Amino acid sequence: MKKKAFITGITGQDGSYLAELLLEKGYEVHGIVRRNSTLFRSRIDHIHKADELDNNGIYLHYGDLSDGTNISRLLHQIRPDEVYNLGAQSHVRISFDTPVYTADVDALGTLRLLEALRSLDYPVRFYQASSSEMYGKVLEVPQKETTPFYPRSPYACAKAYAHFQTVNYRESYGMFACCGILFNHESPRRGENFVTKKITKAVAEIKVGKRTELFLGNLDSKRDWGYAKEYVEAMWLMLQQETPDDYVIATGETHTVKEFVEETFSLAGLDWKDYVKFDKKYTRPAEVDLLVGDYTKAKKELGWEPQVRFKDLVKIMLDADMQE
């Protein structure tokens, strides 16, 4: 009998790659999508054929993490074996503009999901998408599972709440619940308001003469950037273990935004200084200066480690934008 998976955030970058992976492994995949006036499902159009009878093994349901009643109803109806909570207001800078909404979806949304899972009459394996942003003003370099959190944005605070609730439900109710503390992970499917995609898309457009400038904020922020397609495999691996636990997923390398800019423009044969301008509207009220993860535990216990490194990732993203 096919395993069933339930994914929140299935139309996002991570959700689309995870859905692909699970379909390859023979799962029946269910995901929730928000009701919008226009359909935004481009990341999963190639695997979800709405006009076909079986939808290629992937089924979409209307829902939202702000609506716990509907989430509970869907879980009782679908009866999944695994639940992956990837749905979120995931943009750090925007969370300063929409802090209450961010907390409602990212923090309380996770709690609603955990409560719904607790009401089921059978055990489900649960994955919570935690974030390296929880480390914020870092207290240790590199950051690992035992490093204390120091969140510096409404997004990070909401994610820290969701993380600790997941741990609490695991320890209080014996639920198989794991947190993946994922450091920055990018791909050609990254949203266009995230800095990496913003850079690669702009360079592609500059190269073909569609634009002449790129406005950015803090170029000195250091991040640990990996490839999203590899990171979703780590999510799946966590739910295949004998006991639930939390894992840092990272590359162990850190690079500045400036380095990302330089590498992208260099690949296109351009000098970044001719095109990049500073705009303070892209800075955060509280900055996170340095993130770099230690994935030793994931390598030892899950057998996972990153294959795509920084320069390869930049090339993958730029090539996709040039092609588009």
Short mmCIF file of C-alpha atoms in Angstrom, two decimals:
data_model
loop_
_atom_site.label_atom_id
_atom_site.label_comp_id
_atom_site.label_asym_id
_atom_site.label_seq_id
_atom_site.Cartn_x
_atom_site.Cartn_y
_atom_site.Cartn_z
CA MET A 1 0.00 0.00 0.00
CA LYS A 2 1.28 3.46 -0.92
CA LYS A 3 2.52 5.72 1.86
CA LYS A 4 0.71 9.04 2.09
CA ALA A 5 2.41 12.38 2.70
CA PHE A 6 0.76 15.70 3.56
CA ILE A 7 2.72 18.88 2.74
CA THR A 8 1.93 22.44 3.77
CA GLY A 9 3.63 24.94 1.46
CA ILE A 10 3.62 22.47 -1.43
CA THR A 11 3.64 25.23 -4.08
CA GLY A 12 6.80 26.80 -2.60
CA GLN A 13 10.42 26.09 -3.48
CA ASP A 14 10.94 23.35 -0.88
CA GLY A 15 7.43 21.93 -1.18
CA SER A 16 7.76 21.42 -4.93
CA TYR A 17 11.12 19.64 -4.64
CA LEU A 18 9.83 17.51 -1.75
CA ALA A 19 6.71 16.55 -3.71
CA GLU A 20 8.93 15.42 -6.62
CA LEU A 21 11.11 13.36 -4.29
CA LEU A 22 8.16 11.66 -2.59
CA LEU A 23 6.47 10.86 -5.90
CA GLU A 24 9.71 9.24 -7.07
CA LYS A 25 9.65 7.13 -3.91
CA GLY A 26 6.12 5.94 -4.63
CA TYR A 27 4.17 8.12 -2.20
CA GLU A 28 0.68 9.48 -2.67
CA VAL A 29 1.20 13.19 -2.07
CA HIS A 30 -1.35 15.64 -0.68
CA GLY A 31 -0.77 19.36 -0.29
CA ILE A 32 -2.69 22.39 0.86
CA VAL A 33 -2.90 25.54 -1.23
CA ARG A 34 -4.35 28.91 -0.31
CA ARG A 35 -7.27 30.30 -2.26
CA ASN A 36 -6.08 33.20 -4.41
CA SER A 37 -7.75 35.13 -7.21
CA THR A 38 -5.07 33.80 -9.56
CA LEU A 39 -3.49 30.35 -9.47
CA PHE A 40 0.17 30.32 -8.45
CA ARG A 41 1.28 26.73 -8.93
CA SER A 42 4.03 27.08 -11.53
CA ARG A 43 6.54 25.15 -9.39
CA ILE A 44 4.36 22.02 -9.40
CA ASP A 45 2.59 22.30 -12.78
CA HIS A 46 4.94 19.71 -14.27
CA ILE A 47 3.95 17.06 -11.68
CA HIS A 48 0.34 18.03 -10.94
CA LYS A 49 -1.84 17.53 -14.01
CA ALA A 50 -5.19 18.89 -12.86
CA ASP A 51 -7.00 17.64 -15.96
CA GLU A 52 -5.89 14.04 -15.48
CA LEU A 53 -7.88 11.55 -13.43
CA ASP A 54 -5.14 10.54 -10.98
CA ASN A 55 -3.28 13.88 -10.94
CA ASN A 56 0.00 11.91 -11.22
CA GLY A 57 -0.39 10.85 -7.57
CA ILE A 58 -0.51 14.40 -6.22
CA TYR A 59 -3.69 15.92 -4.78
CA LEU A 60 -4.25 19.55 -3.79
CA HIS A 61 -6.69 20.76 -1.14
CA TYR A 62 -7.66 24.29 -0.21
CA GLY A 63 -6.44 25.23 3.24
CA ASP A 64 -4.41 27.64 5.32
CA LEU A 65 -2.34 27.34 8.49
CA SER A 66 -4.47 30.10 10.01
CA ASP A 67 -7.50 27.74 9.87
CA GLY A 68 -6.97 24.92 12.34
CA THR A 69 -10.45 23.44 11.88
CA ASN A 70 -9.89 22.84 8.17
CA ILE A 71 -6.39 21.45 8.76
CA SER A 72 -7.80 18.97 11.29
CA ARG A 73 -10.60 17.94 8.92
CA LEU A 74 -8.13 17.32 6.08
CA LEU A 75 -5.81 15.24 8.26
CA HIS A 76 -8.68 13.06 9.49
CA GLN A 77 -9.88 12.67 5.90
CA ILE A 78 -6.50 11.92 4.24
CA ARG A 79 -4.89 9.98 7.13
CA PRO A 80 -1.29 10.60 6.05
CA ASP A 81 1.73 8.63 7.27
CA GLU A 82 4.00 11.67 7.16
CA VAL A 83 3.33 15.40 7.51
CA TYR A 84 5.81 18.06 6.37
CA ASN A 85 5.14 21.58 7.63
CA LEU A 86 6.84 23.84 5.07
CA GLY A 87 4.10 26.47 4.88
CA ALA A 88 5.08 29.89 6.22
CA GLN A 89 5.40 33.60 5.62
CA SER A 90 9.06 32.95 4.91
CA HIS A 91 10.54 36.34 4.02
CA VAL A 92 12.59 37.77 6.90
CA ARG A 93 12.51 41.43 5.79
CA ILE A 94 8.75 41.31 5.10
CA SER A 95 8.13 39.85 8.56
CA PHE A 96 9.03 43.26 10.02
CA ASP A 97 6.16 44.73 7.98
CA THR A 98 3.69 41.93 8.80
CA PRO A 99 4.72 40.68 12.27
CA VAL A 100 1.25 39.63 13.47
CA TYR A 101 0.45 37.72 10.30
CA THR A 102 3.89 36.08 10.39
CA ALA A 103 3.35 34.96 13.99
CA ASP A 104 -0.14 33.68 13.24
CA VAL A 105 0.95 31.50 10.32
CA ASP A 106 4.49 30.50 11.27
CA ALA A 107 4.11 30.11 15.05
CA LEU A 108 0.43 29.47 15.81
CA GLY A 109 -0.02 27.68 12.47
CA THR A 110 2.46 25.05 13.64
CA LEU A 111 0.67 24.74 16.97
CA ARG A 112 -2.67 24.25 15.19
CA LEU A 113 -1.09 21.51 13.09
CA LEU A 114 0.44 19.77 16.12
CA GLU A 115 -2.91 19.84 17.94
CA ALA A 116 -4.66 18.39 14.89
CA LEU A 117 -2.08 15.60 14.70
CA ARG A 118 -2.46 14.87 18.41
CA SER A 119 -6.20 14.32 17.89
CA LEU A 120 -5.64 11.53 15.35
CA ASP A 121 -6.18 7.93 16.47
CA TYR A 122 -2.91 6.65 14.96
CA PRO A 123 0.75 7.80 14.96
CA VAL A 124 1.97 10.20 12.27
CA ARG A 125 5.54 11.28 11.59
CA PHE A 126 5.91 15.08 11.58
CA TYR A 127 8.58 17.33 10.11
CA GLN A 128 8.85 20.97 11.18
CA ALA A 129 10.79 23.41 9.00
CA SER A 130 12.92 25.29 11.50
CA SER A 131 15.34 27.98 10.35
CA SER A 132 18.93 29.10 10.83
CA GLU A 133 17.47 32.60 11.35
CA MET A 134 16.60 31.43 14.89
CA TYR A 135 20.32 31.73 15.73
CA GLY A 136 20.19 35.43 14.80
CA LYS A 137 22.86 37.27 16.77
CA VAL A 138 24.94 34.12 16.91
CA LEU A 139 26.39 32.95 20.21
CA GLU A 140 28.64 30.29 18.68
CA VAL A 141 30.41 29.70 15.34
CA PRO A 142 29.60 27.43 13.60
CA GLN A 143 26.01 26.90 14.76
CA LYS A 144 24.91 23.39 15.70
CA GLU A 145 21.88 21.73 17.30
CA THR A 146 22.95 22.77 20.82
CA THR A 147 23.70 26.44 19.97
CA PRO A 148 21.27 28.76 21.81
CA PHE A 149 18.84 30.78 19.71
CA TYR A 150 18.93 34.59 19.58
CA PRO A 151 16.23 35.52 17.02
CA ARG A 152 16.45 38.96 15.41
CA SER A 153 13.22 39.25 13.40
CA PRO A 154 9.50 38.52 13.79
CA TYR A 155 10.05 35.59 11.40
CA ALA A 156 12.86 34.14 13.52
CA CYS A 157 10.86 34.60 16.74
CA ALA A 158 7.89 32.80 15.19
CA LYS A 159 10.10 29.96 13.97
CA ALA A 160 11.71 29.60 17.42
CA TYR A 161 8.23 29.30 18.98
CA ALA A 162 7.24 26.64 16.42
CA HIS A 163 10.52 24.79 16.99
CA PHE A 164 10.10 24.59 20.75
CA GLN A 165 6.42 23.60 20.46
CA THR A 166 7.46 20.73 18.19
CA VAL A 167 10.06 19.59 20.73
CA ASN A 168 7.47 20.01 23.50
CA TYR A 169 4.88 17.85 21.72
CA ARG A 170 7.52 15.20 21.05
CA GLU A 171 8.52 15.06 24.70
CA SER A 172 5.05 15.52 26.20
CA TYR A 173 3.00 13.24 23.98
CA GLY A 174 5.56 10.87 22.50
CA MET A 175 4.94 12.15 18.97
CA PHE A 176 7.42 11.34 16.22
CA ALA A 177 8.26 14.99 15.53
CA CYS A 178 11.51 16.28 14.02
CA CYS A 179 12.86 19.76 13.38
CA GLY A 180 15.18 20.43 10.48
CA ILE A 181 17.20 23.57 11.20
CA LEU A 182 17.89 24.43 7.59
CA PHE A 183 20.40 27.09 6.68
CA ASN A 184 19.80 29.19 3.56
CA HIS A 185 18.95 26.97 0.61
CA GLU A 186 18.38 28.26 -2.88
CA SER A 187 17.50 27.06 -6.37
CA PRO A 188 16.04 28.30 -9.67
CA ARG A 189 12.63 28.01 -7.94
CA ARG A 190 13.52 30.57 -5.26
CA GLY A 191 11.03 33.44 -4.90
CA GLU A 192 12.01 36.62 -6.72
CA ASN A 193 12.02 38.77 -3.57
CA PHE A 194 14.81 36.68 -2.00
CA VAL A 195 18.25 38.19 -2.47
CA THR A 196 19.89 35.27 -4.33
CA LYS A 197 17.15 34.99 -6.93
CA LYS A 198 16.95 38.76 -7.16
CA ILE A 199 20.65 38.83 -8.04
CA THR A 200 20.68 35.99 -10.60
CA LYS A 201 17.51 37.21 -12.33
CA ALA A 202 18.84 40.78 -12.51
CA VAL A 203 22.20 39.67 -13.93
CA ALA A 204 20.42 37.62 -16.62
CA GLU A 205 18.27 40.64 -17.53
CA ILE A 206 21.28 42.98 -17.56
CA LYS A 207 23.15 40.53 -19.81
CA VAL A 208 20.36 40.56 -22.41
CA GLY A 209 19.79 44.31 -22.13
CA LYS A 210 16.46 44.30 -20.28
CA ARG A 211 17.73 46.42 -17.35
CA THR A 212 20.73 48.47 -16.27
CA GLU A 213 20.69 48.50 -12.43
CA LEU A 214 20.34 46.24 -9.40
CA PHE A 215 19.42 47.72 -6.01
CA LEU A 216 20.51 45.78 -2.90
CA GLY A 217 20.81 46.27 0.86
CA ASN A 218 23.57 45.00 3.16
CA LEU A 219 26.30 43.32 1.08
CA ASP A 220 28.34 42.24 4.12
CA SER A 221 25.86 39.71 5.57
CA LYS A 222 27.38 36.22 5.62
CA ARG A 223 25.24 33.19 4.85
CA ASP A 224 25.60 29.42 4.48
CA TRP A 225 23.98 28.74 1.08
CA GLY A 226 23.03 25.24 -0.10
CA TYR A 227 20.90 23.68 -2.84
CA ALA A 228 17.22 23.26 -1.93
CA LYS A 229 16.79 20.09 -3.98
CA GLU A 230 19.36 18.34 -1.76
CA TYR A 231 17.95 19.76 1.47
CA VAL A 232 14.49 18.20 1.00
CA GLU A 233 16.11 14.77 0.96
CA ALA A 234 17.37 15.49 4.48
CA MET A 235 13.77 16.24 5.54
CA TRP A 236 12.64 12.83 4.28
CA LEU A 237 15.58 11.06 5.91
CA MET A 238 14.69 12.52 9.32
CA LEU A 239 11.27 10.86 9.19
CA GLN A 240 12.79 7.46 8.26
CA GLN A 241 14.84 7.15 11.47
CA GLU A 242 13.99 4.93 14.44
CA THR A 243 13.74 7.85 16.86
CA PRO A 244 12.80 11.50 16.21
CA ASP A 245 15.41 14.21 16.63
CA ASP A 246 16.48 17.65 15.40
CA TYR A 247 19.19 18.27 12.81
CA VAL A 248 21.16 21.17 11.35
CA ILE A 249 21.25 21.00 7.54
CA ALA A 250 23.96 23.21 6.05
CA THR A 251 27.13 23.25 3.94
CA GLY A 252 29.58 24.42 6.60
CA GLU A 253 30.72 27.28 4.35
CA THR A 254 29.83 30.95 4.66
CA HIS A 255 29.89 33.64 1.97
CA THR A 256 28.87 37.29 1.90
CA VAL A 257 26.09 38.69 -0.25
CA LYS A 258 28.86 40.63 -1.99
CA GLU A 259 30.58 37.34 -2.90
CA PHE A 260 27.30 36.06 -4.36
CA VAL A 261 27.04 39.26 -6.42
CA GLU A 262 30.65 39.05 -7.60
CA GLU A 263 30.36 35.38 -8.60
CA THR A 264 27.10 35.90 -10.52
CA PHE A 265 28.30 38.95 -12.44
CA SER A 266 31.65 37.25 -13.12
CA LEU A 267 29.91 34.22 -14.66
CA ALA A 268 28.06 36.62 -16.97
CA GLY A 269 31.29 38.39 -17.91
CA LEU A 270 30.23 41.65 -16.22
CA ASP A 271 31.71 43.97 -13.58
CA TRP A 272 29.21 44.19 -10.71
CA LYS A 273 30.40 47.68 -9.69
CA ASP A 274 28.92 49.08 -12.91
CA TYR A 275 25.40 47.95 -12.02
CA VAL A 276 24.85 47.46 -8.27
CA LYS A 277 23.42 50.33 -6.19
CA PHE A 278 22.63 50.48 -2.46
CA ASP A 279 19.07 51.08 -1.24
CA LYS A 280 18.45 51.26 2.52
CA LYS A 281 14.87 50.00 2.12
CA TYR A 282 16.36 46.51 1.69
CA THR A 283 18.12 46.59 5.07
CA ARG A 284 16.55 45.10 8.20
CA PRO A 285 15.87 46.94 11.49
CA ALA A 286 18.03 44.26 13.16
CA GLU A 287 20.64 42.52 11.04
CA VAL A 288 21.89 38.94 11.22
CA ASP A 289 25.57 39.25 10.34
CA LEU A 290 26.88 35.68 10.20
CA LEU A 291 25.32 32.25 9.74
CA VAL A 292 27.28 29.05 9.14
CA GLY A 293 26.06 25.58 10.09
CA ASP A 294 27.73 22.43 11.40
CA TYR A 295 26.01 19.45 9.73
CA THR A 296 28.15 16.79 11.50
CA LYS A 297 25.15 15.19 13.24
CA ALA A 298 23.16 14.92 9.99
CA LYS A 299 26.15 13.33 8.25
CA LYS A 300 26.69 10.83 11.06
CA GLU A 301 23.07 9.85 11.78
CA LEU A 302 21.27 10.46 8.46
CA GLY A 303 24.15 9.81 6.08
CA TRP A 304 23.42 13.20 4.50
CA GLU A 305 25.89 15.76 3.25
CA PRO A 306 25.73 18.50 0.61
CA GLN A 307 27.08 17.86 -2.88
CA VAL A 308 26.38 21.20 -4.58
CA ARG A 309 28.68 23.93 -3.30
CA PHE A 310 28.57 27.72 -3.52
CA LYS A 311 29.93 28.30 -7.04
CA ASP A 312 27.93 25.39 -8.46
CA LEU A 313 24.75 26.77 -6.89
CA VAL A 314 25.28 30.25 -8.32
CA LYS A 315 25.85 28.73 -11.78
CA ILE A 316 22.72 26.53 -11.55
CA MET A 317 20.60 29.57 -10.68
CA LEU A 318 22.10 31.92 -13.26
CA ASP A 319 21.91 29.32 -16.05
CA ALA A 320 18.21 28.80 -15.33
CA ASP A 321 17.53 32.56 -15.39
CA MET A 322 19.54 33.02 -18.59
CA GLN A 323 17.57 30.22 -20.23
CA GLU A 324 14.26 31.73 -19.13
#
